[in-house]
């Protein structure tokens, strides 16, 4: 009997040791998250507002996570190329999308079929920020107000061109043309930056650029600001009126948010949400983003989900009002 009891104790101890051995790596892995570099996919070009925000955020998150954060720019097709790639990235909690109102609200109405599902393919992490767009013209254009530009375009049908590189630049451009019966040539680009570059070079005369990209060009005298897409003047561009002076009732603000692939671990999403919210509350981060005109808007994953759903309906109405036919 004593020998049998001893064998039972040995077996019990062996099973317990095996359980600890098996649980050990899993527990260690959970504690080690993240165990390799994190990737932020940016579906717009380097230098864009999305890219600027992602790089500032990456610096803070990288320090908090103890891992480097890689910025992966995948521009093109109004953000759909990079967003589709992010949806298919490994769902291991190491890959995140820096999304925008273009990718997760407007594109649903701008395209008949998207290569990704904004809801089913992604898990919300947090809202990040919002920013208006600004109506910019080449200095050679003989107009110092939005009203004068409309008048100039009307007497020069088919002689002026405007560029776009995202829904935030596409929709106000179409709204301006449609509301005022203008005849202008539309030139699409892979992002706002190349669209703005051609306006600076005089190949196009008008572009709507995100505030953070457009403001430096205005200050440098390379472009002239005629209106902002927010409901009121922006404090960093005093005297520049809202676009509603030429498109009654028009108001639109671009927003940014972070998403993970849909199957990402809930713990990783929660941890990233904490890191992001801490970053956006950091005075140093605020100081870096304030000059670019960003209004920081951190949130819970649930709040982002509800917000994006409402915004999708809002942008659908804006696309319809601007008379844009889906591609």
C-alpha positions as MATLAB code, in Angstrom:
seq = 'XXXXXXXXXXXXXXXXXXXXXXXXXXXXXXXXXXXXXXXXXXXXXXXXXXXXXXXXXXXXXXXXXXXXXXXXXXXXXXXXXXXXXXXXXXXXXXXXXXXXXXXXXXXXXXXXXXXXXXXXXXXXXXXXXXXXXXXXXXXXXXXXXXXXXXXXXXXXXXXXXXXXXXXXXXXXXXXXXXXXXXXXXXXXXXXXXXXXXXXXXXXXXXXXXXXXXXXXXXXXXXXXXXXXXXXXXXXXXXXXXXXXXXXXXXXXXXXXXXXXXXXXXXXXXXXXXXXXXXXXXXXXXXXXXXXXXXXXXXXXXXXXXXXXXXXXXXXXXXXXXXXXXXX';
ca = [
       0.000    0.000    0.000;
       2.812    2.358    0.861;
       4.526    1.678   -2.490;
       1.261    2.324   -4.341;
       0.746    5.633   -2.497;
       4.301    6.660   -3.320;
       3.755    5.927   -7.009;
       0.543    7.967   -6.953;
       2.374   10.904   -5.380;
       5.119   10.674   -8.010;
       2.545   10.600  -10.839;
       0.644   13.522   -9.323;
       3.820   15.573   -8.929;
       4.905   14.695  -12.481;
       1.544   15.818  -13.930;
       1.715   19.037  -11.940;
       5.229   19.679  -13.210;
       4.096   18.984  -16.773;
       1.200   21.438  -16.389;
       3.577   24.126  -15.171;
       5.944   23.382  -18.056;
       3.151   23.636  -20.608;
       1.630   26.765  -19.069;
       4.998   28.448  -18.625;
       5.633   29.454  -22.279;
       2.065   30.708  -22.685;
       2.277   32.800  -19.547;
       5.682   34.117  -20.559;
       4.427   34.923  -24.044;
       1.502   36.906  -22.619;
       3.901   38.890  -20.442;
       6.267   39.533  -23.336;
       3.705   41.253  -25.592;
       4.781   42.705  -27.900;
       7.599   40.255  -28.634;
       8.643   41.777  -31.975;
       8.322   45.149  -33.764;
       4.862   46.643  -34.264;
       3.728   47.876  -37.668;
       1.488   50.879  -38.307;
       0.089   50.670  -41.838;
      -0.546   54.154  -43.273;
      -2.703   54.010  -46.434;
      -1.511   57.421  -47.632;
       1.890   58.832  -48.717;
       4.709   59.978  -46.468;
       4.185   63.582  -45.424;
       0.387   63.340  -45.405;
      -1.568   64.239  -42.264;
      -2.130   60.531  -41.602;
       1.593   59.884  -41.876;
       2.522   62.823  -39.645;
       0.141   61.661  -36.938;
       1.298   58.040  -37.211;
       4.971   58.945  -36.782;
       4.421   61.034  -33.672;
       2.221   58.317  -32.207;
       4.727   55.578  -33.114;
       7.497   57.267  -31.159;
       5.479   57.317  -27.933;
       3.928   53.854  -28.373;
       7.325   52.368  -29.183;
       8.767   53.606  -25.891;
       5.776   52.323  -23.916;
       5.810   48.930  -25.642;
       9.554   48.465  -25.522;
       9.589   47.665  -29.231;
      10.240   49.632  -32.394;
       7.200   50.729  -34.387;
       7.557   50.517  -38.162;
       5.599   52.915  -40.385;
       4.524   51.177  -43.583;
       3.152   53.602  -46.201;
       0.872   51.912  -48.752;
      -0.815   54.755  -50.680;
      -3.161   54.627  -53.629;
      -6.805   54.325  -54.697;
      -8.142   56.662  -52.008;
      -6.560   54.616  -49.249;
      -8.101   51.309  -50.339;
      -4.788   49.613  -51.223;
      -3.196   50.066  -47.808;
      -6.426   49.407  -45.935;
      -7.019   46.125  -47.779;
      -3.431   45.089  -46.996;
      -3.897   45.926  -43.313;
      -7.058   43.823  -43.173;
      -5.039   40.795  -44.333;
      -2.077   41.378  -42.015;
      -1.313   38.774  -39.323;
      -3.859   39.163  -36.533;
      -1.291   38.686  -33.767;
      -1.558   42.103  -32.158;
       1.528   43.466  -33.892;
      -0.101   45.118  -36.929;
      -2.413   48.143  -36.835;
      -4.010   50.462  -39.383;
      -3.956   54.249  -39.074;
      -7.345   54.744  -40.687;
      -9.189   57.895  -41.714;
     -12.655   59.126  -42.532;
     -11.749   58.250  -46.122;
     -11.043   54.568  -45.490;
     -13.683   53.931  -42.831;
     -16.571   56.227  -43.766;
     -16.460   57.909  -47.188;
     -15.149   55.016  -49.293;
     -18.284   53.011  -48.583;
     -20.143   55.537  -50.763;
     -17.350   56.393  -53.190;
     -16.916   52.803  -54.429;
     -19.448   50.250  -55.593;
     -17.244   47.485  -54.204;
     -14.386   47.795  -51.732;
     -11.522   45.273  -51.375;
     -12.186   45.287  -47.621;
     -15.128   45.565  -45.232;
     -14.658   48.555  -42.893;
     -16.654   46.809  -40.157;
     -16.163   43.052  -40.518;
     -12.444   43.144  -41.351;
     -11.327   45.361  -38.473;
     -11.411   45.682  -34.702;
     -11.668   49.295  -33.441;
      -8.841   50.448  -31.184;
      -9.241   54.210  -30.659;
     -10.094   57.489  -32.298;
      -6.992   59.650  -32.709;
      -7.643   63.149  -34.039;
      -9.557   65.331  -36.464;
      -8.563   68.136  -38.792;
     -10.228   70.352  -41.411;
      -9.217   70.673  -45.044;
      -8.273   73.963  -46.646;
      -9.078   75.294  -50.112;
      -5.772   76.235  -51.766;
      -4.990   77.918  -55.081;
      -1.809   78.662  -57.007;
      -0.619   82.261  -56.439;
      -1.111   83.019  -60.140;
      -4.880   82.588  -59.800;
      -6.412   86.089  -59.749;
      -8.602   85.480  -56.690;
      -8.005   86.221  -53.026;
     -11.381   84.949  -51.809;
     -13.430   81.827  -52.478;
     -16.167   83.953  -54.054;
     -13.713   85.560  -56.472;
     -12.354   82.131  -57.390;
     -15.848   80.936  -58.271;
     -16.366   84.030  -60.414;
     -12.992   83.455  -62.129;
     -13.791   79.801  -62.827;
     -17.168   80.693  -64.309;
     -15.653   83.000  -66.925;
     -12.931   80.440  -67.713;
     -14.827   77.183  -68.343;
     -12.670   74.093  -68.960;
      -9.468   76.119  -68.442;
      -8.827   75.319  -64.778;
      -7.931   72.001  -63.119;
      -8.179   70.767  -59.555;
      -6.533   67.805  -57.854;
      -7.562   65.374  -55.131;
      -5.888   62.543  -53.236;
      -8.429   61.457  -50.604;
     -12.122   61.790  -49.849;
     -11.295   64.876  -47.766;
      -9.958   66.576  -50.883;
     -12.342   64.916  -53.348;
     -15.702   65.711  -51.765;
     -15.220   69.466  -51.163;
     -13.833   69.828  -54.692;
     -16.862   68.149  -56.220;
     -19.150   70.106  -53.886;
     -17.603   73.413  -55.010;
     -17.928   72.508  -58.696;
     -21.450   71.105  -58.398;
     -22.932   73.851  -56.192;
     -21.621   76.623  -58.446;
     -22.049   74.992  -61.874;
     -18.326   75.158  -62.636;
     -16.589   73.410  -65.515;
     -13.165   72.324  -64.276;
     -10.938   69.325  -64.976;
     -10.527   66.904  -62.086;
      -7.131   65.192  -61.698;
      -6.979   62.316  -59.139;
      -3.721   61.486  -57.321;
      -2.483   58.739  -54.979;
      -2.515   61.185  -52.082;
      -2.963   64.795  -51.080;
       0.798   65.474  -51.093;
       1.321   64.789  -54.831;
      -1.913   66.621  -55.619;
      -0.681   69.657  -53.708;
       2.761   69.424  -55.330;
       1.205   69.824  -58.773;
      -0.814   72.827  -57.620;
       2.382   74.397  -56.275;
       3.974   73.706  -59.654;
       1.049   75.263  -61.522;
      -0.062   72.078  -63.302;
      -3.374   72.426  -61.447;
      -4.876   75.600  -60.020;
      -6.860   74.291  -57.046;
      -6.508   71.618  -54.380;
      -8.161   70.847  -51.065;
      -5.432   69.704  -48.661;
      -5.515   68.586  -45.065;
      -4.689   71.455  -42.751;
      -1.383   70.010  -41.536;
      -0.070   69.617  -45.093;
      -1.469   72.842  -46.493;
      -0.601   75.307  -43.729;
       3.209   75.213  -44.276;
       2.695   75.911  -47.987;
       0.479   78.883  -47.176;
       3.034   80.269  -44.727;
       5.775   79.809  -47.342;
       3.725   81.740  -49.895;
       3.600   78.783  -52.281;
      -0.197   78.518  -52.110;
      -3.035   80.850  -51.129;
      -5.751   79.761  -48.674;
      -9.293   80.781  -49.623;
     -11.508   78.710  -47.300;
     -11.560   75.951  -44.683;
     -13.975   73.009  -44.605;
     -14.789   73.392  -40.902;
     -17.970   75.105  -39.712;
     -16.032   78.200  -38.617;
     -12.679   79.892  -39.175;
      -9.635   78.028  -37.913;
      -7.633   79.987  -35.305;
      -4.405   79.258  -37.189;
      -5.777   80.842  -40.382;
      -7.570   83.967  -39.166;
      -9.569   85.734  -41.825;
      -9.994   82.612  -43.975;
     -13.745   81.854  -43.961;
     -15.519   78.495  -43.932;
     -16.330   76.987  -47.303;
     -20.023   77.526  -46.644;
     -19.589   81.018  -48.144;
     -19.543   79.376  -51.593;
     -21.276   76.049  -50.813;
     -24.144   76.836  -48.406;
     -24.326   74.464  -45.456;
     -21.083   72.665  -46.287;
     -19.048   71.418  -43.330;
     -16.611   68.509  -43.212;
     -13.768   67.499  -40.929;
     -11.388   64.654  -41.643;
     -10.755   62.246  -38.783;
      -8.183   59.597  -37.930;
      -8.454   56.368  -35.964;
      -6.582   53.162  -35.220;
      -7.856   49.695  -36.093;
      -6.466   46.164  -35.839;
      -7.265   43.158  -38.040;
     -10.614   41.712  -36.911;
      -9.147   38.590  -35.282;
      -6.488   40.436  -33.267;
      -6.304   39.331  -29.602;
      -8.616   41.377  -27.393;
      -5.797   41.824  -24.871;
      -3.535   43.357  -27.514;
      -6.303   45.729  -28.662;
      -6.919   46.780  -25.062;
      -3.213   47.320  -24.414;
      -2.760   49.377  -27.585;
      -5.793   51.476  -26.643;
      -4.111   52.279  -23.316;
      -0.837   53.194  -25.019;
      -2.587   55.383  -27.597;
      -4.669   57.235  -25.021;
      -1.596   57.826  -22.879;
       0.253   59.144  -25.928;
      -2.508   61.575  -26.874;
      -2.606   62.875  -23.299;
       1.163   63.450  -23.231;
       2.056   67.188  -23.305;
       5.034   66.461  -25.574;
       2.805   64.732  -28.130;
       0.278   67.568  -27.957;
       3.071   70.091  -28.511;
       4.230   68.257  -31.646;
       0.755   67.945  -33.159;
      -0.761   71.309  -32.207;
       1.154   73.370  -34.830;
      -0.292   71.127  -37.549;
      -3.855   71.909  -36.465;
      -4.781   68.487  -35.077;
      -7.596   68.272  -32.530;
      -6.874   65.139  -30.470;
      -9.857   62.831  -29.839;
      -8.890   59.619  -27.972;
     -11.675   57.115  -27.289;
     -12.516   53.582  -26.261;
     -12.842   50.892  -28.971;
     -16.611   50.870  -28.451;
     -16.869   54.644  -28.887;
     -14.902   54.436  -32.140;
     -17.230   51.743  -33.477;
     -20.328   53.848  -32.836;
     -18.667   57.012  -34.147;
     -17.598   55.379  -37.424;
     -21.110   54.033  -38.017;
     -22.603   57.521  -37.680;
     -19.875   59.056  -39.821;
     -20.484   56.555  -42.626;
     -24.043   57.864  -42.920;
     -22.857   61.483  -42.729;
     -20.308   61.016  -45.508;
     -22.832   59.153  -47.652;
     -25.007   62.277  -47.574;
     -21.983   64.457  -48.422;
     -21.117   62.264  -51.420;
     -24.708   62.447  -52.637;
     -24.904   66.213  -52.142;
     -21.671   66.678  -54.109;
     -23.173   64.655  -56.990;
     -20.284   62.146  -56.976;
     -20.926   58.922  -58.856;
     -19.373   55.864  -57.149;
     -16.589   54.134  -59.040;
];
